[in-house]
Amino acid sequence: MLIWIAQVILFDFVCFKKQDDEDGIPDMIDDICKRYFQQMAETPFGHILQWRLYLFAASKTNMTKHQARWSLDKETINYRGVELRMEHVSQLVASEFREAHSLLYDELLFGMEDIAPIEAWRLHDDLDLDDYGASWMTLERNSEILTGTHDALLRRIEGKAALGRVFVRPDHHLSQHHDGGEIRLCPKAMAIYEAHVQEFLKRMLTLIQVPAGPPLRSPELLTITYANTGVRRRSVLMWEKMVLIHVRYHKSQERTGTERDNIRFLPPAVGSLLLTYLAYVPHLRQVFLRQSKPGALLSPYLWSKPDGEVWEDHTVSSCLRRACARAKVPQFQVAWWRQVAASITKEKFSGKEQANFGLGEIAASEEVEEEAELAFLAGMSNHSFQTFNHSYAGSTTLTTTNILHRAYRASESWRTLCYVMLCYVMLRYVMLCHVMLCIFFVRGAVGPESPLLGHRTC
């Protein structure tokens, strides 16, 4: 921080001194830096820079104080006093999926039995859509599948008497001034519905943060949008019949320089829950919002409140802790899970698989090899490499393709690990049931005509 502040002060000072001679600014900056702002200078900032280099070098060889430790069977990890078995991860995901599924279909969709889940393999998407408010839901090619979704829940309220009694109230104030039955929506019912929405989103947070891949940072996760805004593209996309989450972040805290891409592919069942929610629920939330704020627009941020306020960073850890409590597994927060996920990656995946998880840090040799191949292709097309790389179907397309492929392989590896752990949990459950049944037989709890079997056992 001191170095950044000093650089800003230096630049401001030089600009002031050379305001009548802008061409002299670079030379003056260079002269001052050589005298005061370089590692060999015997100045206060020279010593600061020397210690900075020393600390960087020491940090690469010094082991951290707290280390994750694995059991001999490689199934239990202990980090900072919290012991987590691999089966706990699948137990957590299964628990939150059941909760989210129940909230979506029973509460948010009002138990409608004729609603078909929205699945990625049936839909189309354009990753290059730039229009404000655009998403996969605005594409003409998806209109047949999404027909009627925008007002399905409102029609459900109007068509079902029980829901009508809950949500619809006569507006006595308006009926005094107008003939006919003026109605309004019940504020209490809308508030309860919104509470269910927030609870569903809390479950989805865990389902996106845990089984899709190594966890995102809280600020990254909460920037997810499902529609384009005025300054950024949406985060929820579809590619190769799968739902992907694409967020961008800065590697350094000063938030300068190029943003890095962070991509996660959701498991199909989780992706279907998210798409079904987005196809139906935001439309009704928009109607509810305009009851109190006419003309207001719902926020495009996935984790936001009706007034547009995005969840605070600490909410992510809070959601994870509560999810763990519901699943009856050891409780953890984002920082702990990020450390453990990194250890799981190193322990459970081969070196080749691990390379897919560091999407922003490609090995230099691999980069050079790809660069050489591109340069050769540029020569074949009779373009300079720079023109070829930036102007013709360009570097963005090629780079994005590489990142998407790596992200898919990383998510697939992580999802496969979670699936194996889930199968392990189910196998243990089946074995336990078998053992219990044998115990009942031995102790005579299951007789020759036991209703548990429905027929004679002899």
Coordinates of C-alpha atoms in Angstrom, one line a residue, residues 183-421:
I183 CA -58.1 -5.8 -6.3
R184 CA -54.5 -5.7 -5.1
L185 CA -51.9 -8.3 -4.0
C186 CA -51.5 -9.1 -0.3
P187 CA -48.2 -7.5 1.0
K188 CA -47.9 -10.3 3.6
A189 CA -48.3 -13.1 1.0
M190 CA -45.7 -11.4 -1.3
A191 CA -43.3 -11.1 1.6
I192 CA -43.6 -14.7 2.5
Y193 CA -43.1 -15.7 -1.1
E194 CA -39.9 -13.5 -1.3
A195 CA -38.7 -15.2 1.9
H196 CA -39.0 -18.6 0.1
V197 CA -37.1 -17.1 -2.8
Q198 CA -34.2 -16.0 -0.6
E199 CA -34.2 -19.5 1.1
F200 CA -34.0 -21.1 -2.3
L201 CA -31.2 -18.9 -3.4
K202 CA -29.2 -19.8 -0.2
R203 CA -29.5 -23.4 -1.2
M204 CA -28.4 -22.7 -4.7
L205 CA -25.4 -20.8 -3.4
T206 CA -24.1 -24.0 -1.8
L207 CA -24.9 -26.0 -4.9
I208 CA -22.9 -23.7 -7.1
Q209 CA -20.1 -23.2 -4.6
V210 CA -19.4 -26.8 -3.7
P211 CA -20.1 -29.4 -6.5
A212 CA -19.2 -27.4 -9.5
G213 CA -15.5 -27.0 -8.7
P214 CA -13.1 -25.4 -6.3
P215 CA -15.0 -22.6 -4.6
L216 CA -15.0 -19.0 -5.8
R217 CA -14.2 -16.0 -3.6
S218 CA -17.3 -14.5 -2.0
P219 CA -17.1 -11.2 -4.0
E220 CA -16.7 -13.2 -7.2
L221 CA -19.7 -15.5 -6.4
L222 CA -22.0 -12.6 -5.6
T223 CA -21.3 -10.8 -8.9
I224 CA -23.1 -13.5 -10.8
T225 CA -25.8 -12.0 -13.1
Y226 CA -28.4 -13.8 -15.2
A227 CA -28.9 -11.0 -17.7
N228 CA -26.7 -8.4 -19.4
T229 CA -26.3 -5.1 -17.6
G230 CA -25.2 -1.8 -19.1
V231 CA -21.5 -2.4 -18.3
R232 CA -21.0 -6.2 -18.2
R233 CA -22.2 -9.4 -19.7
R234 CA -24.2 -12.0 -17.8
S235 CA -22.6 -14.8 -15.9
V236 CA -25.1 -17.6 -16.4
L237 CA -24.5 -19.0 -19.9
M238 CA -25.0 -22.3 -21.8
W239 CA -22.4 -24.0 -23.9
E240 CA -22.4 -27.5 -25.3
K241 CA -25.7 -28.2 -23.6
M242 CA -24.4 -27.4 -20.2
V243 CA -24.9 -24.5 -17.8
L244 CA -21.8 -22.6 -17.0
I245 CA -21.0 -19.8 -14.6
H246 CA -18.5 -17.2 -15.9
V247 CA -17.2 -14.5 -13.6
R248 CA -14.2 -12.3 -14.0
Y249 CA -11.8 -11.1 -11.2
H250 CA -8.6 -9.3 -10.6
K251 CA -5.6 -11.3 -9.4
S252 CA -4.3 -8.4 -7.3
Q253 CA -6.0 -6.4 -4.7
E254 CA -5.4 -3.1 -6.4
R255 CA -7.9 -4.2 -9.1
T256 CA -5.7 -3.0 -12.0
G257 CA -4.6 -4.8 -15.1
T258 CA -6.3 -7.6 -17.0
E259 CA -9.2 -9.4 -15.4
R260 CA -9.0 -13.1 -15.1
D261 CA -11.7 -15.6 -16.2
N262 CA -13.2 -18.0 -13.7
I263 CA -15.6 -20.6 -15.2
R264 CA -17.6 -23.4 -13.6
F265 CA -19.8 -26.0 -15.2
L266 CA -22.8 -26.9 -13.1
P267 CA -23.9 -30.5 -12.6
P268 CA -26.9 -31.1 -14.9
A269 CA -29.4 -31.5 -12.0
V270 CA -28.2 -28.2 -10.4
G271 CA -28.2 -26.5 -13.8
S272 CA -31.8 -27.6 -14.4
L273 CA -32.9 -26.2 -11.0
L274 CA -31.3 -22.8 -11.8
L275 CA -32.8 -22.6 -15.3
T276 CA -36.3 -23.5 -14.1
Y277 CA -36.1 -20.9 -11.4
L278 CA -34.9 -18.2 -13.9
A279 CA -37.6 -19.1 -16.4
Y280 CA -40.5 -18.8 -14.0
V281 CA -39.8 -17.0 -10.7
P282 CA -38.2 -13.6 -11.6
H283 CA -41.3 -12.7 -13.7
L284 CA -43.6 -13.0 -10.7
R285 CA -41.0 -11.2 -8.4
Q286 CA -41.1 -8.4 -11.0
V287 CA -44.9 -8.2 -10.7
F288 CA -44.7 -8.2 -6.9
L289 CA -42.0 -5.5 -6.9
R290 CA -44.1 -3.1 -9.0
Q291 CA -47.0 -3.4 -6.6
S292 CA -44.9 -1.3 -4.1
K293 CA -42.6 0.5 -6.6
P294 CA -44.4 1.1 -10.0
G295 CA -41.9 1.0 -12.8
A296 CA -39.1 -0.6 -10.8
L297 CA -36.9 -3.3 -12.4
L298 CA -35.7 -6.4 -10.7
S299 CA -31.9 -6.6 -10.2
P300 CA -30.1 -8.9 -12.7
Y301 CA -27.9 -10.1 -9.9
L302 CA -28.8 -13.6 -8.9
W303 CA -28.2 -13.1 -5.2
S304 CA -30.0 -9.9 -4.6
K305 CA -33.0 -8.6 -2.7
P306 CA -36.1 -7.0 -4.4
D307 CA -34.8 -3.5 -3.7
G308 CA -31.7 -4.3 -5.8
E309 CA -29.3 -4.7 -2.8
V310 CA -26.7 -7.5 -3.5
W311 CA -26.0 -9.9 -0.6
E312 CA -23.0 -8.9 1.5
D313 CA -19.8 -11.0 1.3
H314 CA -20.2 -12.5 4.8
T315 CA -23.5 -14.1 3.7
V316 CA -21.7 -16.8 1.7
S317 CA -19.9 -18.2 4.8
S318 CA -23.2 -17.9 6.8
C319 CA -25.0 -19.9 4.1
L320 CA -22.3 -22.6 4.0
R321 CA -22.4 -23.0 7.8
R322 CA -26.2 -23.4 7.9
A323 CA -26.1 -25.8 5.0
C324 CA -23.6 -27.9 6.9
A325 CA -25.8 -27.8 10.0
R326 CA -28.8 -29.0 7.9
A327 CA -26.8 -31.8 6.4
K328 CA -25.3 -32.7 9.8
V329 CA -21.7 -32.5 8.6
P330 CA -18.8 -30.5 10.2
Q331 CA -19.4 -26.7 9.7
F332 CA -17.0 -24.6 7.6
Q333 CA -16.7 -21.2 6.0
V334 CA -15.5 -20.0 2.6
A335 CA -11.9 -19.4 3.6
W336 CA -11.6 -22.8 5.2
W337 CA -13.3 -24.5 2.2
R338 CA -11.0 -22.8 -0.3
Q339 CA -7.9 -24.1 1.5
V340 CA -9.3 -27.6 1.8
A341 CA -10.5 -27.6 -1.8
A342 CA -6.9 -26.8 -2.9
S343 CA -5.6 -29.7 -0.8
I344 CA -8.3 -32.0 -2.3
T345 CA -7.2 -31.0 -5.8
K346 CA -3.5 -31.8 -5.0
E347 CA -4.4 -35.1 -3.2
K348 CA -7.1 -36.5 -5.5
F349 CA -6.1 -35.5 -9.0
S350 CA -3.1 -36.2 -11.2
G351 CA -0.7 -33.5 -12.3
K352 CA -2.4 -33.4 -15.7
E353 CA -5.8 -32.9 -14.1
Q354 CA -4.5 -30.3 -11.7
A355 CA -3.3 -28.2 -14.6
N356 CA -6.9 -27.7 -15.6
F357 CA -7.7 -26.0 -12.2
G358 CA -5.2 -23.2 -12.7
L359 CA -6.9 -21.6 -15.7
G360 CA -5.3 -18.2 -15.3
E361 CA -1.7 -19.5 -14.7
I362 CA -0.8 -21.5 -17.8
A363 CA 2.7 -22.8 -17.9
A364 CA 5.1 -20.7 -20.0
S365 CA 6.2 -23.6 -22.1
E366 CA 2.7 -24.4 -23.1
E367 CA 2.0 -20.7 -23.9
V368 CA 5.1 -20.5 -26.1
E369 CA 4.1 -23.7 -27.9
E370 CA 0.6 -22.4 -28.6
E371 CA 2.0 -19.0 -29.6
A372 CA 4.3 -20.7 -32.2
E373 CA 1.4 -22.6 -33.6
L374 CA -0.7 -19.5 -34.0
A375 CA 2.3 -17.7 -35.6
F376 CA 2.6 -20.5 -38.2
L377 CA -1.1 -20.3 -39.0
A378 CA -0.8 -16.5 -39.3
G379 CA 1.9 -17.0 -41.9
M380 CA -0.3 -19.5 -43.9
S381 CA -3.1 -16.9 -44.0
N382 CA -0.8 -14.2 -45.4
H383 CA -1.5 -11.9 -42.4
S384 CA 0.9 -10.4 -39.9
F385 CA 0.7 -12.2 -36.6
Q386 CA -0.7 -9.2 -34.7
T387 CA -3.4 -8.7 -37.3
F388 CA -4.2 -12.4 -37.3
N389 CA -4.2 -12.6 -33.6
H390 CA -6.5 -9.6 -32.9
S391 CA -8.6 -9.0 -35.9
Y392 CA -9.4 -12.2 -37.6
A393 CA -11.7 -14.5 -35.7
G394 CA -9.2 -13.7 -33.2
S395 CA -7.4 -14.2 -30.1
T396 CA -10.5 -13.8 -28.0
T397 CA -12.2 -16.7 -29.7
L398 CA -9.1 -18.9 -29.5
T399 CA -8.4 -17.9 -25.9
T400 CA -12.0 -18.4 -24.8
T401 CA -12.1 -21.8 -26.4
N402 CA -9.0 -22.9 -24.5
I403 CA -10.4 -21.6 -21.2
L404 CA -13.7 -23.2 -21.8
H405 CA -12.1 -26.6 -22.5
R406 CA -9.9 -26.4 -19.4
A407 CA -12.8 -25.3 -17.3
Y408 CA -14.9 -28.1 -18.5
R409 CA -12.2 -30.7 -17.8
A410 CA -11.7 -29.2 -14.3
S411 CA -15.4 -29.2 -13.5
E412 CA -15.8 -32.7 -14.9
S413 CA -12.9 -34.0 -12.7
W414 CA -14.4 -32.3 -9.6
R415 CA -17.9 -33.5 -10.4
T416 CA -16.7 -37.1 -11.0
L417 CA -15.0 -37.0 -7.6
C418 CA -18.2 -35.8 -5.9
Y419 CA -20.1 -38.6 -7.8
V420 CA -17.7 -41.3 -6.6
M421 CA -18.1 -40.0 -3.0

